[in-house]
Each structure stands twice: as structure tokens, then as C-alpha cells.
Amino acid sequence: MSVGISESALSRELSRNANDDGYGAESAHALASQRRVTATKFSKTDERHMPIIKKGLLLDWSPENISFRMKVEVPTSHSATPLFITVLLLTKCMEALCIRIYPAEALQRW
């Protein structure tokens, strides 16, 4: 009788989610939910980048300059794209915050 999935996927499901009583859908779901909660989350940004981003924004550096500086100070970075996006988002947040706190000065600056 075929269940519509490969033997390796079925074997993996049984080995990961079977307990002493055998396999049960409810217990398998509970185990999967528990693994999901305790799993290590992947983060595209590294905490080592945040001080560099904040300092660069305070010095009015462009996102390109901040990205270059991060490559120099933290050379183990895997991808510049998520970092560049983080810098752009932080820049937009700081601009929005500046406009809310100092509306007249922000309008005169631009």
C-alpha cells in the first residue's frame, strides 16, 4: 500500500516522532511543535553589526559606507544584502523619528 511519500521521508518521520508506544499523530504533532519552539532561529543580521550601523548613522554615513565598514570590521559576514537592507531600514526609522520629534527642523533640512 502506497501513502504517496518517499520511503526516506516516511522513515525520517517515524524515527523522529515515534515514542515508546509507537507512532501517533497527536504525539508526533506535539513533538514537532516542541522542536519548533526550541529551535535555533536563523538571523540574517549579526549583533556585531548593530554598533557599526548605529555609529555610521549618527555620523551621517551612507548605507554603502556603513556596509563597507562592516565588511572591514566583521569580515566573516556571509552576505552584504541583508546588512544593506538593515542599514536602509534603520535609516528610514531614524528619519521618521527625526520628523516626529523635530518636525520644523526636519522639514528645513530637506
mmCIF file of N, CA and C in Angstrom:
data_model
loop_
_atom_site.group_PDB
_atom_site.id
_atom_site.type_symbol
_atom_site.label_atom_id
_atom_site.label_comp_id
_atom_site.label_asym_id
_atom_site.label_seq_id
_atom_site.Cartn_x
_atom_site.Cartn_y
_atom_site.Cartn_z
ATOM 1 N N MET A 1 0.850 -1.190 0.000
ATOM 2 C CA MET A 1 0.000 0.000 0.000
ATOM 3 C C MET A 1 0.889 1.245 0.000
ATOM 4 N N SER A 2 0.635 2.176 -0.877
ATOM 5 C CA SER A 2 1.430 3.389 -1.010
ATOM 6 C C SER A 2 0.739 4.548 -0.290
ATOM 7 N N VAL A 3 1.560 5.374 0.408
ATOM 8 C CA VAL A 3 0.998 6.529 1.113
ATOM 9 C C VAL A 3 1.307 7.834 0.393
ATOM 10 N N GLY A 4 2.032 7.789 -0.699
ATOM 11 C CA GLY A 4 2.265 8.977 -1.510
ATOM 12 C C GLY A 4 3.497 9.784 -1.147
ATOM 13 N N ILE A 5 4.370 9.259 -0.292
ATOM 14 C CA ILE A 5 5.631 9.945 0.011
ATOM 15 C C ILE A 5 6.770 8.949 -0.103
ATOM 16 N N SER A 6 7.974 9.454 -0.187
ATOM 17 C CA SER A 6 9.128 8.577 -0.369
ATOM 18 C C SER A 6 9.416 7.782 0.904
ATOM 19 N N GLU A 7 10.112 6.673 0.726
ATOM 20 C CA GLU A 7 10.460 5.827 1.870
ATOM 21 C C GLU A 7 11.355 6.565 2.857
ATOM 22 N N SER A 8 12.266 7.381 2.350
ATOM 23 C CA SER A 8 13.176 8.097 3.250
ATOM 24 C C SER A 8 12.425 9.123 4.100
ATOM 25 N N ALA A 9 11.448 9.811 3.510
ATOM 26 C CA ALA A 9 10.657 10.783 4.273
ATOM 27 C C ALA A 9 9.822 10.074 5.336
ATOM 28 N N LEU A 10 9.248 8.943 4.981
ATOM 29 C CA LEU A 10 8.458 8.171 5.937
ATOM 30 C C LEU A 10 9.335 7.647 7.068
ATOM 31 N N SER A 11 10.503 7.140 6.727
ATOM 32 C CA SER A 11 11.436 6.641 7.737
ATOM 33 C C SER A 11 11.869 7.751 8.683
ATOM 34 N N ARG A 12 12.155 8.923 8.130
ATOM 35 C CA ARG A 12 12.564 10.063 8.958
ATOM 36 C C ARG A 12 11.435 10.475 9.898
ATOM 37 N N GLU A 13 10.217 10.529 9.396
ATOM 38 C CA GLU A 13 9.056 10.889 10.222
ATOM 39 C C GLU A 13 8.880 9.901 11.372
ATOM 40 N N LEU A 14 8.984 8.626 11.073
ATOM 41 C CA LEU A 14 8.813 7.613 12.117
ATOM 42 C C LEU A 14 9.938 7.660 13.146
ATOM 43 N N SER A 15 11.165 7.852 12.690
ATOM 44 C CA SER A 15 12.287 7.862 13.639
ATOM 45 C C SER A 15 12.277 9.113 14.515
ATOM 46 N N ARG A 16 11.823 10.230 14.002
ATOM 47 C CA ARG A 16 11.815 11.473 14.784
ATOM 48 C C ARG A 16 10.623 11.564 15.723
ATOM 49 N N ASN A 17 9.503 10.997 15.345
ATOM 50 C CA ASN A 17 8.269 11.262 16.082
ATOM 51 C C ASN A 17 7.628 10.049 16.744
ATOM 52 N N ALA A 18 8.243 8.888 16.675
ATOM 53 C CA ALA A 18 7.680 7.724 17.354
ATOM 54 C C ALA A 18 8.122 7.741 18.815
ATOM 55 N N ASN A 19 7.237 7.287 19.693
ATOM 56 C CA ASN A 19 7.599 7.171 21.102
ATOM 57 C C ASN A 19 7.578 5.696 21.492
ATOM 58 N N ASP A 20 7.591 5.397 22.781
ATOM 59 C CA ASP A 20 7.634 4.003 23.239
ATOM 60 C C ASP A 20 6.403 3.207 22.815
ATOM 61 N N ASP A 21 5.273 3.881 22.672
ATOM 62 C CA ASP A 21 4.029 3.209 22.277
ATOM 63 C C ASP A 21 3.901 3.069 20.762
ATOM 64 N N GLY A 22 4.840 3.591 20.001
ATOM 65 C CA GLY A 22 4.753 3.576 18.551
ATOM 66 C C GLY A 22 4.511 4.976 18.029
ATOM 67 N N TYR A 23 3.969 5.057 16.828
ATOM 68 C CA TYR A 23 3.725 6.356 16.200
ATOM 69 C C TYR A 23 2.280 6.764 16.406
ATOM 70 N N GLY A 24 2.081 8.004 16.800
ATOM 71 C CA GLY A 24 0.735 8.559 16.922
ATOM 72 C C GLY A 24 0.735 9.971 16.366
ATOM 73 N N ALA A 25 -0.299 10.330 15.655
ATOM 74 C CA ALA A 25 -0.349 11.647 15.011
ATOM 75 C C ALA A 25 -0.318 12.773 16.039
ATOM 76 N N GLU A 26 -1.060 12.606 17.146
ATOM 77 C CA GLU A 26 -1.105 13.662 18.162
ATOM 78 C C GLU A 26 0.251 13.851 18.826
ATOM 79 N N SER A 27 0.885 12.731 19.196
ATOM 80 C CA SER A 27 2.197 12.844 19.843
ATOM 81 C C SER A 27 3.242 13.367 18.857
ATOM 82 N N ALA A 28 3.129 12.991 17.586
ATOM 83 C CA ALA A 28 4.059 13.494 16.574
ATOM 84 C C ALA A 28 3.908 15.000 16.412
ATOM 85 N N HIS A 29 2.660 15.475 16.417
ATOM 86 C CA HIS A 29 2.416 16.911 16.300
ATOM 87 C C HIS A 29 2.961 17.649 17.519
ATOM 88 N N ALA A 30 2.777 17.076 18.711
ATOM 89 C CA ALA A 30 3.289 17.705 19.937
ATOM 90 C C ALA A 30 4.815 17.780 19.911
ATOM 91 N N LEU A 31 5.467 16.710 19.474
ATOM 92 C CA LEU A 31 6.931 16.720 19.378
ATOM 93 C C LEU A 31 7.413 17.745 18.356
ATOM 94 N N ALA A 32 6.735 17.819 17.220
ATOM 95 C CA ALA A 32 7.119 18.790 16.189
ATOM 96 C C ALA A 32 6.928 20.216 16.687
ATOM 97 N N SER A 33 5.842 20.467 17.408
ATOM 98 C CA SER A 33 5.603 21.808 17.962
ATOM 99 C C SER A 33 6.665 22.175 18.981
ATOM 100 N N GLN A 34 7.051 21.210 19.810
ATOM 101 C CA GLN A 34 8.095 21.461 20.810
ATOM 102 C C GLN A 34 9.432 21.765 20.128
ATOM 103 N N ARG A 35 9.769 21.025 19.079
ATOM 104 C CA ARG A 35 11.015 21.290 18.349
ATOM 105 C C ARG A 35 10.992 22.671 17.712
ATOM 106 N N ARG A 36 9.839 23.086 17.223
ATOM 107 C CA ARG A 36 9.721 24.391 16.577
ATOM 108 C C ARG A 36 9.962 25.520 17.578
ATOM 109 N N VAL A 37 9.478 25.361 18.802
ATOM 110 C CA VAL A 37 9.643 26.390 19.829
ATOM 111 C C VAL A 37 11.097 26.489 20.278
ATOM 112 N N THR A 38 11.754 25.353 20.425
ATOM 113 C CA THR A 38 13.122 25.349 20.953
ATOM 114 C C THR A 38 14.193 25.432 19.868
ATOM 115 N N ALA A 39 13.795 25.480 18.621
ATOM 116 C CA ALA A 39 14.774 25.517 17.529
ATOM 117 C C ALA A 39 15.533 26.840 17.525
ATOM 118 N N THR A 40 16.774 26.787 17.113
ATOM 119 C CA THR A 40 17.574 27.991 16.966
ATOM 120 C C THR A 40 17.087 28.747 15.743
ATOM 121 N N LYS A 41 16.787 30.008 15.926
ATOM 122 C CA LYS A 41 16.286 30.829 14.829
ATOM 123 C C LYS A 41 17.457 31.390 14.023
ATOM 124 N N PHE A 42 17.312 31.370 12.723
ATOM 125 C CA PHE A 42 18.326 31.929 11.844
ATOM 126 C C PHE A 42 18.127 33.433 11.748
ATOM 127 N N SER A 43 19.192 34.150 11.932
ATOM 128 C CA SER A 43 19.127 35.603 11.835
ATOM 129 C C SER A 43 20.037 36.064 10.707
ATOM 130 N N LYS A 44 19.533 36.932 9.865
ATOM 131 C CA LYS A 44 20.339 37.428 8.756
ATOM 132 C C LYS A 44 21.310 38.509 9.195
ATOM 133 N N THR A 45 21.049 39.116 10.340
ATOM 134 C CA THR A 45 21.956 40.143 10.831
ATOM 135 C C THR A 45 22.693 39.624 12.049
ATOM 136 N N ASP A 46 23.896 40.090 12.215
ATOM 137 C CA ASP A 46 24.743 39.698 13.327
ATOM 138 C C ASP A 46 24.734 40.832 14.343
ATOM 139 N N GLU A 47 24.696 40.489 15.621
ATOM 140 C CA GLU A 47 24.677 41.522 16.662
ATOM 141 C C GLU A 47 25.946 42.376 16.625
ATOM 142 N N ARG A 48 27.025 41.846 16.068
ATOM 143 C CA ARG A 48 28.262 42.630 15.962
ATOM 144 C C ARG A 48 28.103 43.791 14.990
ATOM 145 N N HIS A 49 27.106 43.721 14.113
ATOM 146 C CA HIS A 49 26.901 44.783 13.128
ATOM 147 C C HIS A 49 26.170 45.990 13.693
ATOM 148 N N MET A 50 25.336 45.786 14.706
ATOM 149 C CA MET A 50 24.479 46.868 15.185
ATOM 150 C C MET A 50 25.252 48.097 15.674
ATOM 151 N N PRO A 51 26.333 47.956 16.466
ATOM 152 C CA PRO A 51 27.064 49.164 16.866
ATOM 153 C C PRO A 51 27.653 49.920 15.671
ATOM 154 N N ILE A 52 28.100 49.188 14.668
ATOM 155 C CA ILE A 52 28.672 49.814 13.475
ATOM 156 C C ILE A 52 27.580 50.568 12.717
ATOM 157 N N ILE A 53 26.404 49.947 12.594
ATOM 158 C CA ILE A 53 25.289 50.593 11.895
ATOM 159 C C ILE A 53 24.871 51.862 12.624
ATOM 160 N N LYS A 54 24.706 51.760 13.955
ATOM 161 C CA LYS A 54 24.263 52.925 14.730
ATOM 162 C C LYS A 54 25.275 54.063 14.657
ATOM 163 N N LYS A 55 26.560 53.725 14.796
ATOM 164 C CA LYS A 55 27.596 54.761 14.742
ATOM 165 C C LYS A 55 27.629 55.408 13.359
ATOM 166 N N GLY A 56 27.531 54.595 12.313
ATOM 167 C CA GLY A 56 27.526 55.132 10.956
ATOM 168 C C GLY A 56 26.352 56.051 10.700
ATOM 169 N N LEU A 57 25.181 55.684 11.217
ATOM 170 C CA LEU A 57 24.006 56.540 11.039
ATOM 171 C C LEU A 57 24.159 57.853 11.792
ATOM 172 N N LEU A 58 24.739 57.790 12.992
ATOM 173 C CA LEU A 58 24.956 59.020 13.756
ATOM 174 C C LEU A 58 25.961 59.944 13.072
ATOM 175 N N LEU A 59 26.889 59.359 12.323
ATOM 176 C CA LEU A 59 27.886 60.151 11.597
ATOM 177 C C LEU A 59 27.408 60.540 10.197
ATOM 178 N N ASP A 60 26.139 60.257 9.889
ATOM 179 C CA ASP A 60 25.546 60.555 8.578
ATOM 180 C C ASP A 60 26.260 59.857 7.426
ATOM 181 N N TRP A 61 26.730 58.641 7.671
ATOM 182 C CA TRP A 61 27.324 57.858 6.597
ATOM 183 C C TRP A 61 26.216 57.315 5.702
ATOM 184 N N SER A 62 26.547 57.072 4.452
ATOM 185 C CA SER A 62 25.592 56.455 3.536
ATOM 186 C C SER A 62 25.515 54.956 3.842
ATOM 187 N N PRO A 63 24.439 54.288 3.427
ATOM 188 C CA PRO A 63 24.360 52.837 3.619
ATOM 189 C C PRO A 63 25.531 52.095 2.973
ATOM 190 N N GLU A 64 26.023 52.598 1.847
ATOM 191 C CA GLU A 64 27.169 51.968 1.195
ATOM 192 C C GLU A 64 28.410 52.049 2.077
ATOM 193 N N ASN A 65 28.637 53.220 2.696
ATOM 194 C CA ASN A 65 29.797 53.376 3.571
ATOM 195 C C ASN A 65 29.689 52.482 4.801
ATOM 196 N N ILE A 66 28.493 52.396 5.368
ATOM 197 C CA ILE A 66 28.301 51.543 6.541
ATOM 198 C C ILE A 66 28.532 50.084 6.166
ATOM 199 N N SER A 67 28.003 49.677 5.028
ATOM 200 C CA SER A 67 28.183 48.304 4.578
ATOM 201 C C SER A 67 29.659 47.986 4.373
ATOM 202 N N PHE A 68 30.401 48.908 3.769
ATOM 203 C CA PHE A 68 31.836 48.704 3.568
ATOM 204 C C PHE A 68 32.551 48.600 4.907
ATOM 205 N N ARG A 69 32.188 49.467 5.856
ATOM 206 C CA ARG A 69 32.833 49.455 7.171
ATOM 207 C C ARG A 69 32.571 48.140 7.892
ATOM 208 N N MET A 70 31.372 47.595 7.740
ATOM 209 C CA MET A 70 31.058 46.315 8.375
ATOM 210 C C MET A 70 31.891 45.190 7.778
ATOM 211 N N LYS A 71 32.135 45.254 6.480
ATOM 212 C CA LYS A 71 32.972 44.231 5.853
ATOM 213 C C LYS A 71 34.397 44.294 6.381
ATOM 214 N N VAL A 72 34.864 45.503 6.702
ATOM 215 C CA VAL A 72 36.220 45.669 7.232
ATOM 216 C C VAL A 72 36.292 45.182 8.677
ATOM 217 N N GLU A 73 35.320 45.582 9.502
ATOM 218 C CA GLU A 73 35.366 45.258 10.926
ATOM 219 C C GLU A 73 34.882 43.852 11.243
ATOM 220 N N VAL A 74 33.947 43.323 10.471
ATOM 221 C CA VAL A 74 33.426 41.974 10.694
ATOM 222 C C VAL A 74 33.541 41.211 9.379
ATOM 223 N N PRO A 75 34.742 40.727 9.043
ATOM 224 C CA PRO A 75 34.947 40.124 7.722
ATOM 225 C C PRO A 75 34.271 38.769 7.538
ATOM 226 N N THR A 76 33.749 38.165 8.598
ATOM 227 C CA THR A 76 33.132 36.847 8.460
ATOM 228 C C THR A 76 31.683 36.910 8.016
ATOM 229 N N SER A 77 31.209 38.086 7.683
ATOM 230 C CA SER A 77 29.823 38.238 7.251
ATOM 231 C C SER A 77 29.592 37.446 5.969
ATOM 232 N N HIS A 78 28.463 36.769 5.888
ATOM 233 C CA HIS A 78 28.182 35.907 4.744
ATOM 234 C C HIS A 78 27.585 36.653 3.558
ATOM 235 N N SER A 79 26.751 37.626 3.833
ATOM 236 C CA SER A 79 26.079 38.313 2.742
ATOM 237 C C SER A 79 25.918 39.783 3.068
ATOM 238 N N ALA A 80 26.169 40.622 2.094
ATOM 239 C CA ALA A 80 26.029 42.060 2.303
ATOM 240 C C ALA A 80 24.590 42.512 2.090
ATOM 241 N N THR A 81 23.810 41.754 1.349
ATOM 242 C CA THR A 81 22.451 42.184 1.032
ATOM 243 C C THR A 81 21.569 42.358 2.267
ATOM 244 N N PRO A 82 21.480 41.372 3.187
ATOM 245 C CA PRO A 82 20.661 41.594 4.382
ATOM 246 C C PRO A 82 21.181 42.752 5.231
ATOM 247 N N LEU A 83 22.502 42.930 5.265
ATOM 248 C CA LEU A 83 23.070 44.034 6.032
ATOM 249 C C LEU A 83 22.677 45.362 5.411
ATOM 250 N N PHE A 84 22.729 45.434 4.103
ATOM 251 C CA PHE A 84 22.365 46.654 3.399
ATOM 252 C C PHE A 84 20.897 46.990 3.660
ATOM 253 N N ILE A 85 20.052 45.976 3.641
ATOM 254 C CA ILE A 85 18.628 46.183 3.921
ATOM 255 C C ILE A 85 18.438 46.670 5.350
ATOM 256 N N THR A 86 19.192 46.096 6.300
ATOM 257 C CA THR A 86 19.106 46.534 7.694
ATOM 258 C C THR A 86 19.498 47.991 7.825
ATOM 259 N N VAL A 87 20.570 48.377 7.157
ATOM 260 C CA VAL A 87 21.016 49.771 7.215
ATOM 261 C C VAL A 87 19.946 50.690 6.634
ATOM 262 N N LEU A 88 19.375 50.320 5.509
ATOM 263 C CA LEU A 88 18.332 51.152 4.904
ATOM 264 C C LEU A 88 17.114 51.275 5.812
ATOM 265 N N LEU A 89 16.704 50.163 6.425
ATOM 266 C CA LEU A 89 15.550 50.209 7.319
ATOM 267 C C LEU A 89 15.825 51.082 8.532
ATOM 268 N N LEU A 90 17.014 50.946 9.118
ATOM 269 C CA LEU A 90 17.351 51.780 10.269
ATOM 270 C C LEU A 90 17.420 53.249 9.874
ATOM 271 N N THR A 91 17.924 53.530 8.684
ATOM 272 C CA THR A 91 17.982 54.911 8.210
ATOM 273 C C THR A 91 16.574 55.489 8.099
ATOM 274 N N LYS A 92 15.666 54.725 7.506
ATOM 275 C CA LYS A 92 14.283 55.189 7.366
ATOM 276 C C LYS A 92 13.636 55.396 8.731
ATOM 277 N N CYS A 93 13.913 54.495 9.676
ATOM 278 C CA CYS A 93 13.344 54.638 11.024
ATOM 279 C C CYS A 93 13.875 55.886 11.705
ATOM 280 N N MET A 94 15.161 56.142 11.566
ATOM 281 C CA MET A 94 15.736 57.327 12.198
ATOM 282 C C MET A 94 15.186 58.598 11.556
ATOM 283 N N GLU A 95 15.005 58.598 10.236
ATOM 284 C CA GLU A 95 14.432 59.767 9.570
ATOM 285 C C GLU A 95 13.001 60.003 10.042
ATOM 286 N N ALA A 96 12.226 58.933 10.168
ATOM 287 C CA ALA A 96 10.844 59.067 10.633
ATOM 288 C C ALA A 96 10.814 59.571 12.067
ATOM 289 N N LEU A 97 11.711 59.084 12.899
ATOM 290 C CA LEU A 97 11.780 59.527 14.288
ATOM 291 C C LEU A 97 12.179 60.992 14.360
ATOM 292 N N CYS A 98 13.104 61.401 13.527
ATOM 293 C CA CYS A 98 13.547 62.798 13.498
ATOM 294 C C CYS A 98 12.395 63.711 13.096
ATOM 295 N N ILE A 99 11.612 63.307 12.130
ATOM 296 C CA ILE A 99 10.488 64.125 11.674
ATOM 297 C C ILE A 99 9.432 64.234 12.771
ATOM 298 N N ARG A 100 9.222 63.142 13.537
ATOM 299 C CA ARG A 100 8.234 63.192 14.610
ATOM 300 C C ARG A 100 8.702 64.053 15.779
ATOM 301 N N ILE A 101 9.984 64.004 16.103
ATOM 302 C CA ILE A 101 10.489 64.746 17.261
ATOM 303 C C ILE A 101 10.720 66.213 16.919
ATOM 304 N N TYR A 102 11.331 66.467 15.767
ATOM 305 C CA TYR A 102 11.674 67.832 15.359
ATOM 306 C C TYR A 102 11.040 68.141 14.011
ATOM 307 N N PRO A 103 9.736 68.317 13.932
ATOM 308 C CA PRO A 103 9.101 68.466 12.618
ATOM 309 C C PRO A 103 9.573 69.680 11.835
ATOM 310 N N ALA A 104 9.748 70.817 12.463
ATOM 311 C CA ALA A 104 10.149 72.020 11.726
ATOM 312 C C ALA A 104 11.586 71.894 11.232
ATOM 313 N N GLU A 105 12.481 71.421 12.107
ATOM 314 C CA GLU A 105 13.886 71.281 11.720
ATOM 315 C C GLU A 105 14.052 70.233 10.622
ATOM 316 N N ALA A 106 13.284 69.161 10.701
ATOM 317 C CA ALA A 106 13.392 68.103 9.697
ATOM 318 C C ALA A 106 12.948 68.604 8.333
ATOM 319 N N LEU A 107 11.904 69.406 8.308
ATOM 320 C CA LEU A 107 11.433 69.931 7.027
ATOM 321 C C LEU A 107 12.426 70.924 6.436
ATOM 322 N N GLN A 108 13.080 71.724 7.273
ATOM 323 C CA GLN A 108 14.057 72.686 6.773
ATOM 324 C C GLN A 108 15.302 71.990 6.253
ATOM 325 N N ARG A 109 15.660 70.855 6.852
ATOM 326 C CA ARG A 109 16.865 70.145 6.435
ATOM 327 C C ARG A 109 16.747 69.669 4.993
ATOM 328 N N TRP A 110 15.579 69.228 4.588
ATOM 329 C CA TRP A 110 15.409 68.694 3.240
ATOM 330 C C TRP A 110 15.012 69.809 2.326
#
